[in-house]
Short mmCIF file of C-alpha atoms and ligand atoms in Angstrom, two decimals:
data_model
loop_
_atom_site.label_atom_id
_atom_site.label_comp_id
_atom_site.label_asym_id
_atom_site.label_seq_id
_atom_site.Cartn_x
_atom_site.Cartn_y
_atom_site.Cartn_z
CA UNK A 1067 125.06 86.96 96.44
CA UNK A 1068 125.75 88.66 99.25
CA UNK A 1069 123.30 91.18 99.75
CA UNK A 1070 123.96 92.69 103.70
CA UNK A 1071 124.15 96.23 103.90
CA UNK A 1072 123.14 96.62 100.01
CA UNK A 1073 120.74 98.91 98.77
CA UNK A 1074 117.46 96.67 97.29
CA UNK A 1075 114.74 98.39 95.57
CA UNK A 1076 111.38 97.15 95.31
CA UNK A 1077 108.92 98.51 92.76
CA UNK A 1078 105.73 97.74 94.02
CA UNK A 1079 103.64 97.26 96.97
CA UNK A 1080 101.31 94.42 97.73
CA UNK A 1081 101.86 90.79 99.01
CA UNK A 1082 104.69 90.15 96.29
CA UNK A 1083 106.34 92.80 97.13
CA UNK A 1084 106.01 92.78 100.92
CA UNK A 1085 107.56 89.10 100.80
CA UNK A 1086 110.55 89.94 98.75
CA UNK A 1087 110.93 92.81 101.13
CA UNK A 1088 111.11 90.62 104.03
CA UNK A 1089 113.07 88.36 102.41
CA UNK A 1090 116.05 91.00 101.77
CA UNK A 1091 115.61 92.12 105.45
CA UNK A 1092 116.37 88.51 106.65
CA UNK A 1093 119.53 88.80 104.25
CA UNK A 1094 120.60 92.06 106.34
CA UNK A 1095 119.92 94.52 102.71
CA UNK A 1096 119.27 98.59 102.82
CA UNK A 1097 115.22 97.71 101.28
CA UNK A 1098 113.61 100.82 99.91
CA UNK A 1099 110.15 100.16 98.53
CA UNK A 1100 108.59 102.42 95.99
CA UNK A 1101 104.93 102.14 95.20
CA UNK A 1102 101.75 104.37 95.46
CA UNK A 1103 100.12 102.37 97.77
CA UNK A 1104 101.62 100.13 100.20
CA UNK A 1105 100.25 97.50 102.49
CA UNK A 1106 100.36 97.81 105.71
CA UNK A 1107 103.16 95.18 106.69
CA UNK A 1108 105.27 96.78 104.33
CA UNK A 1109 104.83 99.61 106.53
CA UNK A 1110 105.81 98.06 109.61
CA UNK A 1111 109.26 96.80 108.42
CA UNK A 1112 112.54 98.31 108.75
CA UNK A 1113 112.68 99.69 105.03
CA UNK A 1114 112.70 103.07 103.26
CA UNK A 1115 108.98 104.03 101.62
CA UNK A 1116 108.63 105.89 98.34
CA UNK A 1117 104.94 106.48 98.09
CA UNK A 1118 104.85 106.92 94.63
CA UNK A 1119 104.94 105.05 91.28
CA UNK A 1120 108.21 104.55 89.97
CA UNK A 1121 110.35 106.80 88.33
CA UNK A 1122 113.25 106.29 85.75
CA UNK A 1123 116.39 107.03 87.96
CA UNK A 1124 115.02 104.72 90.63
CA UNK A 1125 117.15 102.29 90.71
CA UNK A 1126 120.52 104.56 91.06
CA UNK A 1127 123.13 102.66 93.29
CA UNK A 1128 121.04 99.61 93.39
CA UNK A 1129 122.49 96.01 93.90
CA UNK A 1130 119.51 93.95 93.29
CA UNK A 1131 116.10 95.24 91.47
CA UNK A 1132 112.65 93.76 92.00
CA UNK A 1133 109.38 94.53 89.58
CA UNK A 1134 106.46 93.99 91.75
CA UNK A 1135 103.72 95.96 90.66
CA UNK A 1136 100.60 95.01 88.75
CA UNK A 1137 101.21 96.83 86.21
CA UNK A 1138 103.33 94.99 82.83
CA UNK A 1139 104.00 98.60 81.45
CA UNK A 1140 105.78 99.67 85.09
CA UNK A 1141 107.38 96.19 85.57
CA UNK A 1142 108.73 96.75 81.98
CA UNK A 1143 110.09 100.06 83.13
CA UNK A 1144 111.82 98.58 86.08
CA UNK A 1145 113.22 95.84 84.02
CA UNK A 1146 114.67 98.33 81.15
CA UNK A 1147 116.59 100.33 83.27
CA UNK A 1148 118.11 97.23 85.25
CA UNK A 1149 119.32 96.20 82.00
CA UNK A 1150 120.49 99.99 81.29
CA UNK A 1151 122.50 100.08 84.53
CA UNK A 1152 123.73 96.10 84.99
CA UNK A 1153 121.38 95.94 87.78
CA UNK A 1154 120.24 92.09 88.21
CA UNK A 1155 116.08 92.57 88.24
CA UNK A 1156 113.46 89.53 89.75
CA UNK A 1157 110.30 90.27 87.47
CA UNK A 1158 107.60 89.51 89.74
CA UNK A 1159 104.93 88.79 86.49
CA UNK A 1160 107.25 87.76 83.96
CA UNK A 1161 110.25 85.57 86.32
CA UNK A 1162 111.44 84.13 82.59
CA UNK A 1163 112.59 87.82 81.81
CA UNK A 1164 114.34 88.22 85.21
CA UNK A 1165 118.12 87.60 86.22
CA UNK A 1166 116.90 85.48 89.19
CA UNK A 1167 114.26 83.99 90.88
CA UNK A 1168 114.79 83.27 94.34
CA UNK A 1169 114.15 80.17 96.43
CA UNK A 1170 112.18 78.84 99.74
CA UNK A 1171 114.61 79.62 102.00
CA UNK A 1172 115.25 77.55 105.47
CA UNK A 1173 117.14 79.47 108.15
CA UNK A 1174 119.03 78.23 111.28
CA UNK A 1175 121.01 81.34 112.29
CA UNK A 1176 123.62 81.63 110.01
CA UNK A 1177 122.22 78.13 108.28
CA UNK A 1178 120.66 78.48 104.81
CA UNK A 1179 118.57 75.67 103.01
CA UNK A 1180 117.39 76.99 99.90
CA UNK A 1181 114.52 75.24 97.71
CA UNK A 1182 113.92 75.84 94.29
CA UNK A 1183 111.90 74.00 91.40
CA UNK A 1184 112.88 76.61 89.15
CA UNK A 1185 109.86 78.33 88.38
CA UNK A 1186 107.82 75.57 88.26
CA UNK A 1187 106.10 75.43 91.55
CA UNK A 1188 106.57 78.01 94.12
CA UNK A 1189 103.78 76.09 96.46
CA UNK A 1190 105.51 72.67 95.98
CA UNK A 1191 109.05 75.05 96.97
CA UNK A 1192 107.57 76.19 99.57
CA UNK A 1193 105.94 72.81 100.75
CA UNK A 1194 109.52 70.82 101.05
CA UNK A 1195 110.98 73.47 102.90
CA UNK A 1196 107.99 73.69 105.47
CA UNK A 1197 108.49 69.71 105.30
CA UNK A 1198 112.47 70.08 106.16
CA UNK A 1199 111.74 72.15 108.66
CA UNK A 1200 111.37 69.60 111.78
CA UNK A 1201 114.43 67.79 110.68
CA UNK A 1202 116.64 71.34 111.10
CA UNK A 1203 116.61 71.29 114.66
CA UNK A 1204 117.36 74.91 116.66
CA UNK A 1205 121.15 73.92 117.33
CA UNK A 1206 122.04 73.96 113.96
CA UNK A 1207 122.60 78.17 114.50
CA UNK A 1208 124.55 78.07 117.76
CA UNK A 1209 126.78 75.17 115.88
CA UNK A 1210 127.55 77.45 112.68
CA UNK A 1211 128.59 80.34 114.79
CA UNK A 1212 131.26 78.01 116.77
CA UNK A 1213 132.24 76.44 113.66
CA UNK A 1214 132.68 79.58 112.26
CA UNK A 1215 134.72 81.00 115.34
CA UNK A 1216 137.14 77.91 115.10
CA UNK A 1217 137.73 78.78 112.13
CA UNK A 1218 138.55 82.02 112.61
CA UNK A 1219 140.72 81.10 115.68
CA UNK A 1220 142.65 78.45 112.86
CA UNK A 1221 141.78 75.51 115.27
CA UNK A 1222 139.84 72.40 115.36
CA UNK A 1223 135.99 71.91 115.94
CA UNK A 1224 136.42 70.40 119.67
CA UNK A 1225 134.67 66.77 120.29
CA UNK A 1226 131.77 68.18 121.95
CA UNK A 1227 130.79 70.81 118.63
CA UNK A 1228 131.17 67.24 116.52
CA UNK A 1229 129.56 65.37 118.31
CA UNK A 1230 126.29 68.08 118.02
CA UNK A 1231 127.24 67.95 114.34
CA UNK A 1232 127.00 64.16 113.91
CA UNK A 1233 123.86 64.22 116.46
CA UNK A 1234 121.99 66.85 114.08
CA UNK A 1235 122.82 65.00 111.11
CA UNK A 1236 121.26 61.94 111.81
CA UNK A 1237 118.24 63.94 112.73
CA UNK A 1238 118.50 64.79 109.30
CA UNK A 1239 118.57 61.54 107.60
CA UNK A 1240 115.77 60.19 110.44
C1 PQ2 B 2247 109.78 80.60 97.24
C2 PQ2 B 2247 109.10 81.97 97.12
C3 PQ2 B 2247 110.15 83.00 97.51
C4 PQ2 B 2247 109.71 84.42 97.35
O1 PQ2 B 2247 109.03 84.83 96.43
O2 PQ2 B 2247 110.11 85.18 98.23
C5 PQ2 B 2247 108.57 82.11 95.73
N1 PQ2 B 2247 107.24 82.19 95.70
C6 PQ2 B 2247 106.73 82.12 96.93
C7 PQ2 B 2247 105.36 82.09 97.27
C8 PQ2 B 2247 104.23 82.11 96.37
N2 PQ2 B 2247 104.30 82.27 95.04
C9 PQ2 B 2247 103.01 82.23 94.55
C10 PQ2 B 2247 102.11 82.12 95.61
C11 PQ2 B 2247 100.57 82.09 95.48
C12 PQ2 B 2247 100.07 80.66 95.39
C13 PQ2 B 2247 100.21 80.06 94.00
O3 PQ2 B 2247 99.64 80.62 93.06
O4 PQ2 B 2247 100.84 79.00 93.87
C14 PQ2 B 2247 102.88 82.04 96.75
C15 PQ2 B 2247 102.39 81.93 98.17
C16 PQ2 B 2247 102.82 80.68 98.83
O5 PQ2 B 2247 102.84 79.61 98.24
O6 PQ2 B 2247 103.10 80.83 99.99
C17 PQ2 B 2247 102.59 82.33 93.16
C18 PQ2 B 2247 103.56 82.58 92.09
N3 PQ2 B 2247 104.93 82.61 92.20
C19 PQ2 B 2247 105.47 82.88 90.98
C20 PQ2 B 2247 104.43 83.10 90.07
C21 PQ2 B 2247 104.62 83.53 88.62
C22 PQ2 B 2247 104.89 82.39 87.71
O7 PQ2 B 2247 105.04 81.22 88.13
O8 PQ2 B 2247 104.91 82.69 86.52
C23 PQ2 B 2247 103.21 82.87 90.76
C24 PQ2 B 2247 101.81 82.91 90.24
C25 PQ2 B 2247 101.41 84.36 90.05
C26 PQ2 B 2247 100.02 84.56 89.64
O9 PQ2 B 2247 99.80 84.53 88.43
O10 PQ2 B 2247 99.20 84.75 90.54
C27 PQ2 B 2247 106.86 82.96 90.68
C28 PQ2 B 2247 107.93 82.73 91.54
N4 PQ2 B 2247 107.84 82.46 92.86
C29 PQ2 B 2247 109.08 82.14 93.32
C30 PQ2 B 2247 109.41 82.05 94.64
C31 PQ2 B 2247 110.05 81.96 92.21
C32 PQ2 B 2247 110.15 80.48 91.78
C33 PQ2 B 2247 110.57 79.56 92.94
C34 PQ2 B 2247 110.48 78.10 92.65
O11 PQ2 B 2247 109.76 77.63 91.79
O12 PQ2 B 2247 111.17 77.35 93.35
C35 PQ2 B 2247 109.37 82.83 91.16
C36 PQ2 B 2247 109.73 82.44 89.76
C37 PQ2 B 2247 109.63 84.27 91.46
C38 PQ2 B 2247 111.01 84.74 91.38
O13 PQ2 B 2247 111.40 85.17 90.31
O14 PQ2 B 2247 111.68 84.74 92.41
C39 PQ2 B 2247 107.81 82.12 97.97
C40 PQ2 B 2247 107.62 81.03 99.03
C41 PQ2 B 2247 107.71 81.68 100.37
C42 PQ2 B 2247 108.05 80.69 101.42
O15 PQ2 B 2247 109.05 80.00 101.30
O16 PQ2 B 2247 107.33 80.65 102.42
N1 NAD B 2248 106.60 86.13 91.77
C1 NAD B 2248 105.64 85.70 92.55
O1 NAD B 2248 105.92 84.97 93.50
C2 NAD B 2248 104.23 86.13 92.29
C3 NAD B 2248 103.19 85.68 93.10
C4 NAD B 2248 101.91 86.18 92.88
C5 NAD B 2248 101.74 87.15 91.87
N2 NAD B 2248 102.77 87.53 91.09
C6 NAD B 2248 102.69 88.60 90.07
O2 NAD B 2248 103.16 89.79 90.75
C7 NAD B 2248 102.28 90.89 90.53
C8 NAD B 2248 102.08 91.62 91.85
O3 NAD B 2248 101.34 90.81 92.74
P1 NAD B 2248 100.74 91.36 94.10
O4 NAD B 2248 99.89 90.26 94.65
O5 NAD B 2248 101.81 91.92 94.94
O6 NAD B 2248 99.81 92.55 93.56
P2 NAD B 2248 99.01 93.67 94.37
O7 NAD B 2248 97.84 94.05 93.55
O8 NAD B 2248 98.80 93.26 95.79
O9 NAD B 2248 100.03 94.90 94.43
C9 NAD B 2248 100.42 95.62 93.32
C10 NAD B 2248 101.25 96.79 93.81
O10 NAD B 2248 101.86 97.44 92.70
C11 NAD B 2248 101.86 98.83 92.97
N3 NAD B 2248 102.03 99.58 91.70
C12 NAD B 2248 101.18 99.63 90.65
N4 NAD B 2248 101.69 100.44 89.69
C13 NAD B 2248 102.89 100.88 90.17
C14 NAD B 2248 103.90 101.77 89.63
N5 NAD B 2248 103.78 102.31 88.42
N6 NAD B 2248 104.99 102.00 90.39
C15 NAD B 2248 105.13 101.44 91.63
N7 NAD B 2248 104.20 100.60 92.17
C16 NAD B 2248 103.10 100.36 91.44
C17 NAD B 2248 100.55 99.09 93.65
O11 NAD B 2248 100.59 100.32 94.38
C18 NAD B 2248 100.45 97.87 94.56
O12 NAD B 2248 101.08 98.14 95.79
C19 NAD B 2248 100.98 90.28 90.01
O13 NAD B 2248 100.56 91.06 88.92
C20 NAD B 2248 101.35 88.86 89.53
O14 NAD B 2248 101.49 88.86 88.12
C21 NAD B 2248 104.00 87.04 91.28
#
């Protein structure tokens, strides 16, 4: 899903929620984080703060819904009215009752390697991306954007941009 430019709203506050936060910012979505207290780092980030708990209404003109809190009955809350409104909701304590759980993501510009075990083990997730992470090298960003442009132009990848290709390929299978 493309999520740029979308309103997210995250119910909660603490390390959960900060990293879904920062995960939405990296996708280019409006974040607006509602919670009574609120960690620092959320605080530094480029989203809109609610200090307060949540509220039914909350999640008006939301794309995407996350239940972060500590709290089951608030998480609940948050989950109801996603279901209420067709808003797709990551349950932060309960991921079974969510739409979507969301991966290990390895970025190269416009690049995206996602990991998943499927709920089984976010550490092991997060352990083959950090391992696939020496084999992406840096060029990998500057060759999707001139990709992309050909393509845009209607013309051919040039030698030189397949030639990076092949060369960052074989990286990959090194
Ligand atoms: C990939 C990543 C993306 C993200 O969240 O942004 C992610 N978890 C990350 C980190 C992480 N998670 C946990 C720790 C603490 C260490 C530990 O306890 O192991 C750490 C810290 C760390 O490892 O760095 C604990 C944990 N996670 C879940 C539960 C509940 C449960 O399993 O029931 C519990 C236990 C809760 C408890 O009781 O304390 C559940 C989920 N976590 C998922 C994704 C989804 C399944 C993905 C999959 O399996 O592939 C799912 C289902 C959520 C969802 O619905 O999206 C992100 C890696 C960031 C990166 O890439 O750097
Ligand atoms: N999905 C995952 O990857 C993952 C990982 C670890 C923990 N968890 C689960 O996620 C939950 C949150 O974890 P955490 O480490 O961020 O917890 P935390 O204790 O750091 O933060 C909880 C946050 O919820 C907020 N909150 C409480 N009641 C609220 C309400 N009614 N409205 C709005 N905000 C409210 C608090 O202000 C606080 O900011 C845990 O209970 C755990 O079950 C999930």
């Amino acid at each position: 899903m493309d999520v740029s430019g979308r309103r997210c709203v995250v119910v909660g506050g603490g390390g959960v929620a900060a990293r879904k936060a920062r995960g939405l910012l990296e996708s280019g979505a409006r974040v607006v984080v509602i919670s009574p207290d609120v960690r620092p780092e959320i605080l530094e980030m480029d989203v809109e703060v609610h200090h307060r708990p949540y509220a039914p209404g909350d999640l008006a003109g939301a794309s995407l819904a996350f239940a972060a809190t500590d709290s089951r009955e608030a998480n609940a809350a948050v989950t109801r009215e996603a279901r209420e409104n067709g808003v797709p909701v990551n349950v932060a304590d309960r991921p079974a009752e969510g739409d979507f759980a969301l991966p290990s993501v390895l970025r190269r510009g416009g690049l995206q390697v996602a990991v998943s075990t499927g709920g089984a083990s976010p550490t092991l997730a997060r352990r083959v991306r950090d391992g696939l992470e020496a084999s992406f090298a840096p060029e990998w960003a500057g060759i999707v954007e001139r990709y992309g442009a050909a393509r845009r132009a209607g013309v051919a990848p040039d030698a030189e941009l397949e030639g990076e290709v092949v060369g960052c390929l074989s990286r990959l299978r090194a």
